Amino acid sequence: MSGWNASDIPDQSGRGAVVTGANSGIGYVTARELARAGARVVLACRSAERGGAAVDRLRAEVPGADVEFGALDLGDLGSVREFAGTWTGRPLDLLVNNAGVMALPYGRTADGFETQFGVNHLGHFALTGLLLPSLLDAAAPRVVSVSSGLHALANIDIDDLNSEKQYRRWVAYGRSKTANLLFVHELARRAADAGLVAAAAHPGYAATSLQARGAQMEGRKGAERFYEVGNRVFAQPAETGALPTLHAATAPGVRSDDFYGPRVMMWRGAPARSWRASWTVNDVAGERLWAASERLTGVTYEGLKG
């Protein structure tokens, strides 16, 4: 089925971009295609080894690409602040909040947050807020957050954001992906007069290493094998899975609070506006999650209306 693809990305010359989790999967493809279109791209990754290898690979695939590695651990707010500090005084045109973890065994970040909520939502909430001055210095800034169709598994529990009452890995994942969409919804409202577009995307079922990581951590070989077979048989490649993110990040006509995903049953195919659960556009929930996120991270968004 034909549709929007990477060759449709408008010229990105002169634009600066940060892509989190860009050492592999859809994050790597996103960074590569932005660089191919002329953007200056920082691959913001936790591992210096994997991030450096990704930069080398990208330069080999796109000769002349203007790319660099940036150290960023979204599970450590100190690392988030340190990374954001490197952007002081220079504009940032595009922030792609791509990095994430999926269905991990229960754990906590360096700051004591449940890992999936802490990495997938709070780390990116803090990063976006700390980079906001650089974003607002750009002519047409965008923030794109990568959620998932599996946000439909669960709404957030504002009274148990860190899953302290009960932890179920897939419920916690769904809540973290709902949090991504609520964050975009509320950011879009607050940034309506600031010229910043906040949008979201999801890759459908894309073949990446994300699915099997939790099983690997626990030594569940059967589950790991199940995900590997699923990726081979049913998933679309990361090349295609990155297209909704790239569309949200670059295409003309993208509106704040848009949510893009594969057009065929939210599973595969070219990007299109995607269905989302009604609870992800709830103004009250968005405001309450925002207030809790500010309190937990200590990051406030100066310059936007409340």
CSV table of C-alpha atoms in Angstrom, one decimal, residues 23-245:
chain,number,residue,atom,x,y,z
A,23,ASN,CA,21.2,3.7,19.2
A,24,SER,CA,18.9,1.0,17.8
A,25,GLY,CA,15.4,0.3,16.4
A,26,ILE,CA,13.0,3.0,15.4
A,27,GLY,CA,15.1,5.6,17.2
A,28,TYR,CA,18.1,4.8,15.1
A,29,VAL,CA,16.1,4.9,11.9
A,30,THR,CA,14.5,8.2,13.0
A,31,ALA,CA,17.9,9.8,13.6
A,32,ARG,CA,19.3,8.5,10.3
A,33,GLU,CA,16.5,9.7,8.2
A,34,LEU,CA,16.5,13.2,9.8
A,35,ALA,CA,20.3,13.4,9.2
A,36,ARG,CA,19.8,12.2,5.6
A,37,ALA,CA,17.3,15.1,5.1
A,38,GLY,CA,20.0,17.5,6.4
A,39,ALA,CA,19.3,17.9,10.1
A,40,ARG,CA,22.0,18.1,12.7
A,41,VAL,CA,21.1,15.2,15.0
A,42,VAL,CA,22.2,14.3,18.5
A,43,LEU,CA,21.8,10.6,19.3
A,44,ALA,CA,20.9,10.8,23.0
A,45,CYS,CA,21.7,7.3,24.5
A,46,ARG,CA,22.4,5.8,27.9
A,47,SER,CA,25.3,3.6,26.7
A,48,ALA,CA,28.4,5.5,25.3
A,49,GLU,CA,29.5,2.3,23.6
A,50,ARG,CA,26.3,1.6,21.8
A,51,GLY,CA,25.6,5.2,21.1
A,52,GLY,CA,29.1,5.7,19.6
A,53,ALA,CA,28.7,2.6,17.5
A,54,ALA,CA,25.4,4.0,16.2
A,55,VAL,CA,27.0,7.3,15.2
A,56,ASP,CA,29.7,5.4,13.3
A,57,ARG,CA,27.1,3.2,11.6
A,58,LEU,CA,25.0,6.2,10.7
A,59,ARG,CA,27.9,8.1,9.2
A,60,ALA,CA,28.8,5.1,7.1
A,61,GLU,CA,25.2,4.9,5.8
A,62,VAL,CA,24.8,8.6,5.3
A,63,PRO,CA,28.2,10.1,4.3
A,64,GLY,CA,28.5,13.7,5.4
A,65,ALA,CA,25.8,13.3,8.1
A,66,ASP,CA,26.0,15.9,10.9
A,67,VAL,CA,25.5,13.7,13.9
A,68,GLU,CA,27.0,13.2,17.4
A,69,PHE,CA,26.5,11.2,20.5
A,70,GLY,CA,25.0,12.6,23.7
A,71,ALA,CA,25.1,10.8,27.0
A,72,LEU,CA,21.6,10.6,28.5
A,73,ASP,CA,20.2,8.2,31.1
A,74,LEU,CA,16.4,8.9,31.4
A,75,GLY,CA,16.4,6.8,34.5
A,76,ASP,CA,18.6,9.3,36.3
A,77,LEU,CA,17.4,12.9,36.6
A,78,GLY,CA,20.9,14.1,37.2
A,79,SER,CA,21.9,12.7,33.8
A,80,VAL,CA,18.9,14.4,32.3
A,81,ARG,CA,19.9,17.8,33.7
A,82,GLU,CA,23.5,17.3,32.6
A,83,PHE,CA,22.4,16.5,29.1
A,84,ALA,CA,20.0,19.5,28.9
A,85,GLY,CA,22.7,21.8,30.1
A,86,THR,CA,24.7,21.1,27.0
A,87,TRP,CA,22.0,22.9,25.0
A,88,THR,CA,22.2,26.2,26.9
A,89,GLY,CA,22.2,29.2,24.5
A,90,ARG,CA,21.4,27.4,21.3
A,91,PRO,CA,18.0,26.7,19.7
A,92,LEU,CA,16.6,23.2,19.3
A,93,ASP,CA,14.1,22.7,16.5
A,94,LEU,CA,13.0,19.1,17.2
A,95,LEU,CA,13.0,16.8,20.2
A,96,VAL,CA,11.9,13.2,19.6
A,97,ASN,CA,11.1,11.5,22.9
A,98,ASN,CA,11.6,8.0,21.6
A,99,ALA,CA,13.5,6.0,24.2
A,100,GLY,CA,11.5,3.5,26.3
A,101,VAL,CA,11.4,0.2,28.2
A,102,MET,CA,8.7,-2.4,28.0
A,103,ALA,CA,7.2,-4.9,30.4
A,104,LEU,CA,10.3,-5.1,32.7
A,105,PRO,CA,10.3,-6.9,36.0
A,106,TYR,CA,9.7,-4.5,38.9
A,107,GLY,CA,12.5,-2.0,39.5
A,108,ARG,CA,13.3,1.6,40.4
A,109,THR,CA,15.2,4.3,38.7
A,110,ALA,CA,18.1,6.2,40.3
A,111,ASP,CA,15.5,8.6,41.8
A,112,GLY,CA,13.3,5.9,43.2
A,113,PHE,CA,10.5,5.9,40.5
A,114,GLU,CA,9.0,2.6,39.1
A,115,THR,CA,11.2,2.0,36.1
A,116,GLN,CA,8.7,2.1,33.3
A,117,PHE,CA,6.9,5.2,34.6
A,118,GLY,CA,10.2,6.8,35.4
A,119,VAL,CA,12.0,6.2,32.1
A,120,ASN,CA,9.1,6.3,29.7
A,121,HIS,CA,7.3,9.4,31.2
A,122,LEU,CA,9.1,11.2,33.9
A,123,GLY,CA,12.6,11.2,32.3
A,124,HIS,CA,11.1,12.7,29.1
A,125,PHE,CA,8.9,15.1,31.0
A,126,ALA,CA,12.0,16.5,32.7
A,127,LEU,CA,14.0,16.5,29.5
A,128,THR,CA,11.4,18.4,27.6
A,129,GLY,CA,11.0,21.0,30.4
A,130,LEU,CA,14.7,21.6,30.7
A,131,LEU,CA,15.1,21.9,27.0
A,132,LEU,CA,12.0,24.2,26.6
A,133,PRO,CA,14.0,27.5,26.5
A,134,SER,CA,16.1,26.1,23.6
A,135,LEU,CA,12.9,24.8,21.9
A,136,LEU,CA,11.2,28.2,22.2
A,137,ASP,CA,14.2,29.9,20.7
A,138,ALA,CA,13.7,27.9,17.4
A,139,ALA,CA,11.5,29.2,14.6
A,140,ALA,CA,9.1,26.3,14.4
A,141,PRO,CA,9.8,23.8,17.2
A,142,ARG,CA,8.2,20.4,17.6
A,143,VAL,CA,8.2,17.8,20.3
A,144,VAL,CA,7.3,14.3,19.3
A,145,SER,CA,6.6,11.6,22.0
A,146,VAL,CA,6.6,8.0,21.0
A,147,SER,CA,3.7,6.2,22.7
A,148,SER,CA,2.2,2.8,21.8
A,149,GLY,CA,-1.1,1.3,20.8
A,150,LEU,CA,-0.8,-0.6,24.0
A,151,HIS,CA,-1.6,2.5,25.9
A,152,ALA,CA,-5.1,1.0,25.6
A,153,LEU,CA,-4.1,-1.6,28.2
A,154,ALA,CA,-4.5,0.8,31.1
A,155,ASN,CA,-5.3,4.4,32.2
A,156,ILE,CA,-3.0,6.0,34.7
A,157,ASP,CA,-3.7,5.6,38.4
A,158,ILE,CA,-2.9,9.1,39.7
A,159,ASP,CA,-2.9,7.8,43.3
A,160,ASP,CA,-0.4,5.0,42.5
A,161,LEU,CA,1.9,6.3,39.7
A,162,ASN,CA,4.8,4.2,40.9
A,163,SER,CA,2.7,1.0,41.0
A,164,GLU,CA,3.4,0.5,44.8
A,165,LYS,CA,0.1,-1.1,45.5
A,166,GLN,CA,0.4,-3.7,42.9
A,167,TYR,CA,2.8,-4.3,40.0
A,168,ARG,CA,1.8,-5.9,36.8
A,169,ARG,CA,4.4,-5.4,34.1
A,170,TRP,CA,2.0,-4.9,31.1
A,171,VAL,CA,-0.4,-2.7,33.0
A,172,ALA,CA,2.5,-0.6,34.1
A,173,TYR,CA,3.7,-0.4,30.5
A,174,GLY,CA,0.2,0.7,29.3
A,175,ARG,CA,0.0,3.3,32.0
A,176,SER,CA,3.4,4.7,31.0
A,177,LYS,CA,2.3,5.0,27.4
A,178,THR,CA,-1.0,6.6,28.5
A,179,ALA,CA,1.2,9.1,30.4
A,180,ASN,CA,3.0,9.9,27.2
A,181,LEU,CA,-0.2,10.8,25.4
A,182,LEU,CA,-1.6,12.8,28.4
A,183,PHE,CA,1.7,14.7,28.5
A,184,VAL,CA,1.4,15.6,24.8
A,185,HIS,CA,-2.2,16.5,25.3
A,186,GLU,CA,-1.4,18.9,28.2
A,187,LEU,CA,1.8,20.2,26.5
A,188,ALA,CA,-0.3,21.0,23.4
A,189,ARG,CA,-2.7,23.0,25.5
A,190,ARG,CA,-0.1,24.9,27.4
A,191,ALA,CA,2.0,25.7,24.3
A,192,ALA,CA,-0.9,26.8,22.2
A,193,ASP,CA,0.3,30.4,22.1
A,194,ALA,CA,4.0,29.6,22.1
A,195,GLY,CA,4.4,28.3,18.5
A,196,LEU,CA,5.4,24.8,19.6
A,197,VAL,CA,3.8,21.8,18.1
A,198,ALA,CA,3.5,18.8,20.5
A,199,ALA,CA,2.5,15.5,18.8
A,200,ALA,CA,2.7,11.8,19.4
A,201,ALA,CA,3.3,8.7,17.3
A,202,HIS,CA,3.5,4.9,17.7
A,203,PRO,CA,5.2,2.3,15.5
A,204,GLY,CA,2.5,-0.4,15.5
A,205,TYR,CA,4.1,-3.8,15.8
A,206,ALA,CA,7.7,-3.2,14.8
A,207,ALA,CA,10.5,-5.6,15.0
A,208,THR,CA,12.9,-4.2,17.6
A,209,SER,CA,14.8,-5.5,20.7
A,210,LEU,CA,12.3,-3.8,23.0
A,211,GLN,CA,9.8,-6.7,23.3
A,212,ALA,CA,12.2,-9.4,24.5
A,213,ARG,CA,14.2,-7.3,27.0
A,214,GLY,CA,12.1,-8.0,30.1
A,215,ALA,CA,12.2,-11.8,29.3
A,216,GLN,CA,16.0,-11.6,28.9
A,217,MET,CA,16.4,-9.9,32.2
A,218,GLU,CA,14.6,-12.7,34.0
A,219,GLY,CA,16.0,-15.6,32.0
A,220,ARG,CA,12.6,-16.5,30.6
A,221,LYS,CA,13.8,-18.3,27.5
A,222,GLY,CA,10.4,-19.4,26.3
A,223,ALA,CA,9.0,-15.9,26.4
A,224,GLU,CA,12.1,-14.5,24.7
A,225,ARG,CA,11.7,-17.1,21.9
A,226,PHE,CA,8.1,-16.2,21.6
A,227,TYR,CA,8.9,-12.5,21.0
A,228,GLU,CA,11.7,-13.4,18.6
A,229,VAL,CA,9.3,-15.5,16.5
A,230,GLY,CA,6.6,-12.8,16.6
A,231,ASN,CA,9.1,-10.2,15.4
A,232,ARG,CA,10.1,-12.4,12.4
A,233,VAL,CA,6.6,-13.5,11.4
A,234,PHE,CA,4.2,-10.7,12.2
A,235,ALA,CA,6.1,-7.4,12.8
A,236,GLN,CA,7.0,-4.8,10.3
A,237,PRO,CA,10.6,-3.7,10.1
A,238,ALA,CA,11.9,-0.8,12.2
A,239,GLU,CA,12.4,1.1,8.9
A,240,THR,CA,8.6,1.2,8.5
A,241,GLY,CA,7.9,1.4,12.2
A,242,ALA,CA,9.8,4.7,12.4
A,243,LEU,CA,7.6,6.4,9.7
A,244,PRO,CA,4.8,7.6,12.0
A,245,THR,CA,7.5,9.3,14.2
